[in-house]
Amino acid sequence: MIRFERQAVHARFRQPTGEAVEAVIEIRVNPITGRTSRIAFSRTGEREAATDSFPDPPPLAGDTVRCPFCSINLSAKTPQLLKTYEASGRLVRDASVLFPNLFPYGAHSAVSLFDDRHFVEIGTASVESYANSFLNCADYLKRVLAQDPAAVYMAITQNHLPSAGGSLLHPHLQIQADRVAANHQRFLQSRAASHFKETGRLLFSDYLQCERQEGKRTIGATGAWEWLAAFAPEGFFEIWGILPGATSLSQVTAGGWAGLAAGVLNAQRYYRSLNRNGYNLGILAVEDGASKLELRIVILARSNYAPWARNDHTGFEVMLGDMATFTAPEDTAAGARPFWRQPESIAD
Ligand SMILES: [Zn+2]
């Protein structure tokens, strides 16, 4: 049912010197989606632009005066929730503030800040600030479901720095809920449902069990969350965190959000060690009360935000639909493991 399929293809040519070359490209099939991706090993040792050292902060890293998310501007420049959601207009949890997205992508679209820090370099946020921001997201989504019970297709995402799609530097999560599923929600809901129908078991729990047996891509745990490198990555250094058995955001406790925050920060510290400063993360949920899709967060490094950095989506990804990365997922797992062994990764 869950298979780790891969095959190698070989490109044969001669070096300018005449020496024969056989370059190996591995094509892997994502066991969840069936999508193929490629690992181009000839580029493994390549030094990518702007990764020799950790990039400088962005030019606007100190520009708090014009930032709508900084506390001096927040109440005047950010929108308010309808009073039926929250009488005060914004959800506040310690230093985290949540409000509607001024530029929504769906019916329920919001932004959750971590705190008042305008620029936070990758891997340097506190576990507490992330946990509070996630808790604010979960609180908002619970209120959405109470107001619009059919808006069951939910997501929490983050774009860190413009290279990852971020438009404002001030760190924040985006929250989405709609009655209409996005492609990945539609596919994963159906995949998890058919897996359950055929086996009586949950898809990501089974996936995790298979990965534990192989042991090559498992990274570690933070509380109940289990972390591993994606078998067939669709992004650089792609890492998954799975909360086995949890099919609804409402099943995540405060300690569970703290465990998620700890793992996300471990991944960021790993990316930082590779001189990467941009990333995306996302967690999807289908809150219809019947969904068999367990909670899984995906985090991956994006092209560096630095002058003349090369974008990670080339004509190959955009036109052929196969992501090509340069590192074996087993090496990603080996590189990430030390960041899960350090004391700050321990969460209850
Ligand atoms: Zn700011």
Coordinates of C-alpha atoms and ligand atoms in Angstrom, one line a residue:
M1 CA 0.0 0.0 0.0
I2 CA 2.7 2.4 1.0
R3 CA 5.8 1.9 -1.2
F4 CA 9.1 3.7 -1.4
E5 CA 9.7 3.5 -5.2
R6 CA 12.7 4.9 -6.8
Q7 CA 14.7 4.3 -10.0
A8 CA 17.9 5.7 -11.3
V9 CA 18.4 7.1 -14.8
H10 CA 21.9 7.8 -16.2
A11 CA 23.0 10.7 -18.4
R12 CA 26.1 9.8 -20.4
F13 CA 28.4 12.3 -22.0
R14 CA 32.0 13.3 -22.2
Q15 CA 33.8 16.0 -20.3
P16 CA 35.4 18.8 -22.3
T17 CA 38.7 16.8 -21.7
G18 CA 37.2 13.8 -23.4
E19 CA 36.7 11.8 -20.1
A20 CA 33.5 9.7 -20.0
V21 CA 30.8 10.8 -17.5
E22 CA 27.8 9.0 -16.2
A23 CA 25.6 11.3 -14.2
V24 CA 23.0 9.7 -11.9
I25 CA 19.6 11.1 -11.5
E26 CA 17.2 9.4 -9.1
I27 CA 13.5 9.6 -9.8
R28 CA 11.4 8.9 -6.7
V29 CA 7.6 8.5 -6.3
N30 CA 5.9 10.3 -3.4
P31 CA 4.1 7.4 -1.6
I32 CA 1.3 9.7 -0.6
T33 CA 0.6 11.5 -3.9
G34 CA 2.1 9.3 -6.6
R35 CA 3.9 12.4 -7.9
T36 CA 7.5 12.0 -9.1
S37 CA 10.4 14.2 -8.2
R38 CA 14.1 14.0 -9.0
I39 CA 17.4 14.2 -7.2
A40 CA 20.1 15.4 -9.4
F41 CA 23.2 14.1 -7.6
S42 CA 25.7 15.8 -10.0
R43 CA 24.7 19.1 -8.3
T44 CA 25.0 17.8 -4.8
G45 CA 28.4 19.5 -4.1
E46 CA 27.6 22.6 -6.1
R47 CA 28.0 25.9 -4.3
E48 CA 24.8 27.8 -4.9
A49 CA 24.7 31.6 -5.2
A50 CA 24.6 33.4 -1.8
T51 CA 25.0 30.2 0.3
D52 CA 28.8 30.7 1.1
S53 CA 27.8 32.5 4.2
F54 CA 24.6 33.5 5.9
P55 CA 23.0 36.4 4.0
D56 CA 22.8 39.9 5.5
P57 CA 19.5 41.1 6.9
P58 CA 17.1 42.6 4.3
P59 CA 17.4 46.4 3.7
L60 CA 14.1 47.1 5.5
A61 CA 15.0 45.0 8.6
G62 CA 15.0 48.2 10.7
D63 CA 12.1 50.0 9.1
T64 CA 9.5 49.6 11.8
V65 CA 7.9 53.1 11.2
R66 CA 6.2 52.0 8.0
C67 CA 5.4 48.5 9.0
P68 CA 1.6 48.0 9.6
F69 CA 2.3 45.0 11.8
C70 CA 4.6 46.8 14.3
S71 CA 2.7 47.7 17.5
I72 CA 3.0 51.5 16.8
N73 CA 0.9 51.1 13.7
L74 CA -1.1 47.9 14.3
S75 CA -4.4 49.3 15.6
A76 CA -4.6 52.0 12.9
K77 CA -3.4 49.9 9.9
T78 CA -4.7 46.4 10.3
P79 CA -8.3 45.3 9.8
Q80 CA -10.6 44.0 12.5
L81 CA -12.6 40.7 12.8
L82 CA -16.4 40.9 12.6
K83 CA -17.9 41.4 16.1
T84 CA -19.5 38.0 15.9
Y85 CA -16.0 36.5 15.9
E86 CA -14.4 38.7 18.5
A87 CA -15.9 41.8 20.1
S88 CA -12.4 43.5 20.4
G89 CA -11.7 43.0 16.7
R90 CA -8.5 41.0 17.1
L91 CA -7.4 37.9 18.9
V92 CA -4.6 38.4 21.4
R93 CA -2.6 35.7 23.1
D94 CA 0.4 37.0 25.0
A95 CA 2.4 38.8 22.3
S96 CA 0.6 37.2 19.4
V97 CA -2.1 39.2 17.6
L98 CA -4.5 37.8 14.9
F99 CA -6.6 39.9 12.5
P100 CA -8.2 39.5 9.1
N101 CA -6.0 39.5 6.0
L102 CA -6.4 42.8 4.2
F103 CA -5.7 40.9 0.9
P104 CA -7.7 37.7 1.3
Y105 CA -7.3 34.6 -0.8
G106 CA -10.5 32.9 0.4
A107 CA -13.7 33.4 2.4
H108 CA -11.9 33.3 5.8
S109 CA -8.4 34.6 5.6
A110 CA -6.4 36.0 8.5
V111 CA -2.9 36.9 9.7
S112 CA -1.3 35.8 13.0
L113 CA 1.7 37.7 14.3
F114 CA 4.2 36.1 16.6
D115 CA 5.1 39.2 18.6
D116 CA 6.3 42.8 18.1
R117 CA 9.7 41.9 16.7
H118 CA 9.8 43.4 13.2
F119 CA 12.5 41.2 11.7
V120 CA 13.4 37.7 13.0
E121 CA 16.1 35.7 11.3
I122 CA 15.4 32.1 10.6
G123 CA 15.8 29.9 13.6
T124 CA 15.9 32.7 16.2
A125 CA 12.2 32.9 17.2
S126 CA 11.2 31.6 20.6
V127 CA 9.2 28.4 20.9
E128 CA 6.7 30.3 23.0
S129 CA 6.1 33.0 20.3
Y130 CA 5.5 30.3 17.7
A131 CA 3.2 28.3 20.1
N132 CA 1.2 31.4 20.9
S133 CA 0.8 32.2 17.2
F134 CA -0.3 28.6 16.4
L135 CA -2.8 28.7 19.3
N136 CA -4.2 32.0 18.0
C137 CA -4.7 30.3 14.6
A138 CA -6.5 27.3 16.2
D139 CA -8.7 29.7 18.2
Y140 CA -9.6 31.7 15.0
L141 CA -10.4 28.5 13.0
K142 CA -12.6 27.2 15.8
R143 CA -14.6 30.5 15.6
V144 CA -14.8 30.3 11.8
L145 CA -16.3 26.8 12.1
A146 CA -18.9 28.0 14.6
Q147 CA -19.8 30.9 12.2
D148 CA -19.6 29.0 8.9
P149 CA -19.7 25.2 9.6
A150 CA -19.3 24.4 5.9
A151 CA -15.9 26.1 5.7
V152 CA -14.1 22.9 6.6
Y153 CA -11.0 23.3 4.3
M154 CA -8.4 24.9 6.5
A155 CA -4.7 25.7 6.4
I156 CA -2.0 27.5 8.3
T157 CA 1.0 28.6 6.2
Q158 CA 4.1 30.8 6.4
N159 CA 6.3 32.6 3.8
H160 CA 9.6 33.7 5.4
L161 CA 11.2 36.5 3.4
P162 CA 10.3 37.6 -0.2
S163 CA 12.1 34.7 -1.8
A164 CA 9.5 32.4 -0.2
G165 CA 6.6 34.7 -1.3
G166 CA 6.5 36.9 1.8
S167 CA 5.3 40.4 1.1
L168 CA 5.9 41.9 4.6
L169 CA 9.1 41.2 6.6
H170 CA 7.3 41.2 10.0
P171 CA 6.9 37.5 10.7
H172 CA 3.4 36.1 10.6
L173 CA 1.4 33.0 9.8
Q174 CA -1.5 33.0 7.2
I175 CA -4.7 31.2 8.1
Q176 CA -7.2 30.1 5.5
A177 CA -10.6 28.4 5.7
D178 CA -13.0 27.9 2.8
R179 CA -16.0 25.8 1.7
V180 CA -14.1 25.0 -1.5
A181 CA -11.1 22.7 -1.1
A182 CA -7.7 23.6 -2.5
N183 CA -6.0 21.0 -4.8
H184 CA -3.9 19.5 -2.0
Q185 CA -6.8 19.4 0.5
R186 CA -9.1 17.7 -2.1
F187 CA -6.5 15.1 -3.0
L188 CA -5.3 14.4 0.5
Q189 CA -8.8 14.1 1.9
S190 CA -9.7 11.6 -0.8
R191 CA -6.4 9.7 -0.5
A192 CA -6.7 9.4 3.3
A193 CA -10.4 8.3 3.0
S194 CA -9.6 5.5 0.4
H195 CA -6.6 4.3 2.5
F196 CA -8.9 4.0 5.5
K197 CA -11.6 2.3 3.5
E198 CA -9.1 -0.3 2.2
T199 CA -7.1 -0.9 5.4
G200 CA -9.1 0.4 8.3
R201 CA -6.0 2.5 9.3
L202 CA -4.9 6.1 9.0
L203 CA -2.7 7.1 6.1
F204 CA 0.0 9.1 7.8
S205 CA 0.2 6.8 10.8
D206 CA 0.9 4.0 8.3
Y207 CA 3.4 6.1 6.5
L208 CA 5.2 6.8 9.7
Q209 CA 5.3 3.1 10.6
C210 CA 6.9 2.3 7.2
E211 CA 9.4 5.1 7.7
R212 CA 10.2 3.9 11.2
Q213 CA 10.9 0.4 9.8
E214 CA 13.3 1.8 7.2
G215 CA 14.8 4.3 9.7
K216 CA 16.8 6.2 7.0
R217 CA 14.7 9.4 7.0
T218 CA 13.4 9.7 10.5
I219 CA 14.8 12.7 12.4
G220 CA 13.3 12.8 15.9
A221 CA 10.3 13.8 17.9
T222 CA 9.1 16.9 19.7
G223 CA 6.4 15.9 22.1
A224 CA 3.9 13.8 20.1
W225 CA 5.1 15.2 16.7
E226 CA 7.4 12.9 14.7
W227 CA 9.7 14.4 12.1
L228 CA 11.3 12.9 9.0
A229 CA 12.8 14.0 5.7
A230 CA 10.4 13.7 2.8
F231 CA 11.1 10.6 0.7
A232 CA 10.4 12.3 -2.7
P233 CA 10.9 16.0 -1.9
E234 CA 9.2 18.7 -3.8
G235 CA 11.3 21.4 -2.1
F236 CA 14.9 21.7 -0.9
F237 CA 15.6 19.9 2.4
E238 CA 11.9 19.1 2.8
I239 CA 10.9 17.9 6.3
W240 CA 7.6 16.6 7.5
G241 CA 6.2 16.6 11.0
I242 CA 3.3 14.2 11.6
L243 CA 1.0 14.1 14.6
P244 CA -0.2 10.5 14.4
G245 CA -3.9 9.9 15.1
A246 CA -4.9 13.6 15.1
T247 CA -7.4 14.3 12.3
S248 CA -8.6 17.7 13.7
L249 CA -6.9 20.9 14.9
S250 CA -9.2 20.6 17.9
Q251 CA -7.3 17.5 19.1
V252 CA -4.1 19.5 19.5
T253 CA -3.4 20.5 23.1
A254 CA -1.4 23.6 24.1
G255 CA 1.5 21.2 24.7
G256 CA 1.0 19.8 21.2
W257 CA 1.3 23.3 19.7
A258 CA 4.5 23.9 21.7
G259 CA 5.8 20.6 20.4
L260 CA 5.0 21.7 16.8
A261 CA 6.7 25.0 17.4
A262 CA 9.9 23.3 18.8
G263 CA 10.1 21.1 15.7
V264 CA 9.6 24.0 13.3
L265 CA 12.4 25.9 15.0
N266 CA 14.7 22.8 14.9
A267 CA 14.2 22.7 11.1
Q268 CA 14.9 26.4 10.8
R269 CA 18.1 26.1 12.8
Y270 CA 19.1 23.2 10.5
Y271 CA 18.4 25.5 7.4
R272 CA 20.3 28.3 9.1
S273 CA 23.3 26.0 9.4
L274 CA 23.2 25.5 5.6
N275 CA 23.2 29.4 5.2
R276 CA 19.6 29.3 4.1
N277 CA 17.3 32.3 5.1
G278 CA 14.0 31.5 3.4
Y279 CA 11.4 28.9 4.0
N280 CA 7.7 27.9 3.6
L281 CA 5.7 25.9 5.9
G282 CA 2.1 24.6 5.9
I283 CA -0.3 22.5 7.8
L284 CA -3.7 21.4 6.2
A285 CA -6.8 20.2 7.9
V286 CA -10.3 19.1 6.8
E287 CA -12.7 19.8 9.7
D288 CA -15.8 18.0 8.5
G289 CA -15.8 15.6 11.5
A290 CA -15.3 12.6 9.2
S291 CA -12.0 13.3 7.6
K292 CA -9.3 10.6 8.0
L293 CA -6.5 13.1 7.1
E294 CA -4.1 13.4 9.9
L295 CA -2.2 16.6 10.7
R296 CA 1.1 17.0 8.9
I297 CA 3.3 20.0 8.6
V298 CA 5.6 20.4 5.7
I299 CA 8.6 22.7 5.9
L300 CA 11.1 23.4 3.1
A301 CA 13.9 25.8 2.3
R302 CA 13.4 28.3 -0.5
S303 CA 16.0 30.1 -2.6
N304 CA 18.0 32.5 -0.5
Y305 CA 16.8 36.1 -0.2
A306 CA 20.0 37.7 -1.5
P307 CA 21.0 39.6 -4.6
W308 CA 21.2 37.4 -7.7
A309 CA 20.2 34.2 -5.9
R310 CA 18.9 31.6 -8.3
N311 CA 15.2 30.7 -7.9
D312 CA 14.5 27.1 -6.9
H313 CA 11.7 26.6 -9.5
T314 CA 13.2 26.4 -13.0
G315 CA 11.6 25.6 -16.3
F316 CA 11.9 21.9 -15.3
E317 CA 9.7 22.3 -12.2
V318 CA 7.2 24.8 -13.7
M319 CA 6.8 23.1 -17.1
L320 CA 7.4 19.4 -16.4
G321 CA 6.0 19.3 -12.9
D322 CA 8.8 17.3 -11.3
M323 CA 10.8 19.1 -8.6
A324 CA 14.5 18.5 -8.9
T325 CA 16.6 18.8 -5.7
F326 CA 20.2 18.0 -5.1
T327 CA 20.5 16.2 -1.8
A328 CA 19.4 12.7 -0.9
P329 CA 16.6 12.8 1.7
E330 CA 18.6 10.3 3.8
D331 CA 21.4 13.0 4.0
T332 CA 18.8 15.6 4.9
A333 CA 17.7 13.5 7.8
A334 CA 21.3 12.8 8.9
G335 CA 22.0 16.6 8.7
A336 CA 18.9 17.5 10.6
R337 CA 19.1 15.0 13.5
P338 CA 21.6 16.9 15.6
F339 CA 19.1 19.8 15.8
W340 CA 16.5 17.5 17.4
R341 CA 19.0 16.3 20.0
Q342 CA 19.6 19.7 21.6
P343 CA 17.8 20.6 24.8
E344 CA 15.7 23.4 23.5
S345 CA 14.0 20.9 21.2
I346 CA 12.3 19.2 24.1
A347 CA 8.7 20.1 24.5
D348 CA 5.9 18.5 26.5
Ligands
ZN1 ZN 7.0 45.3 11.8

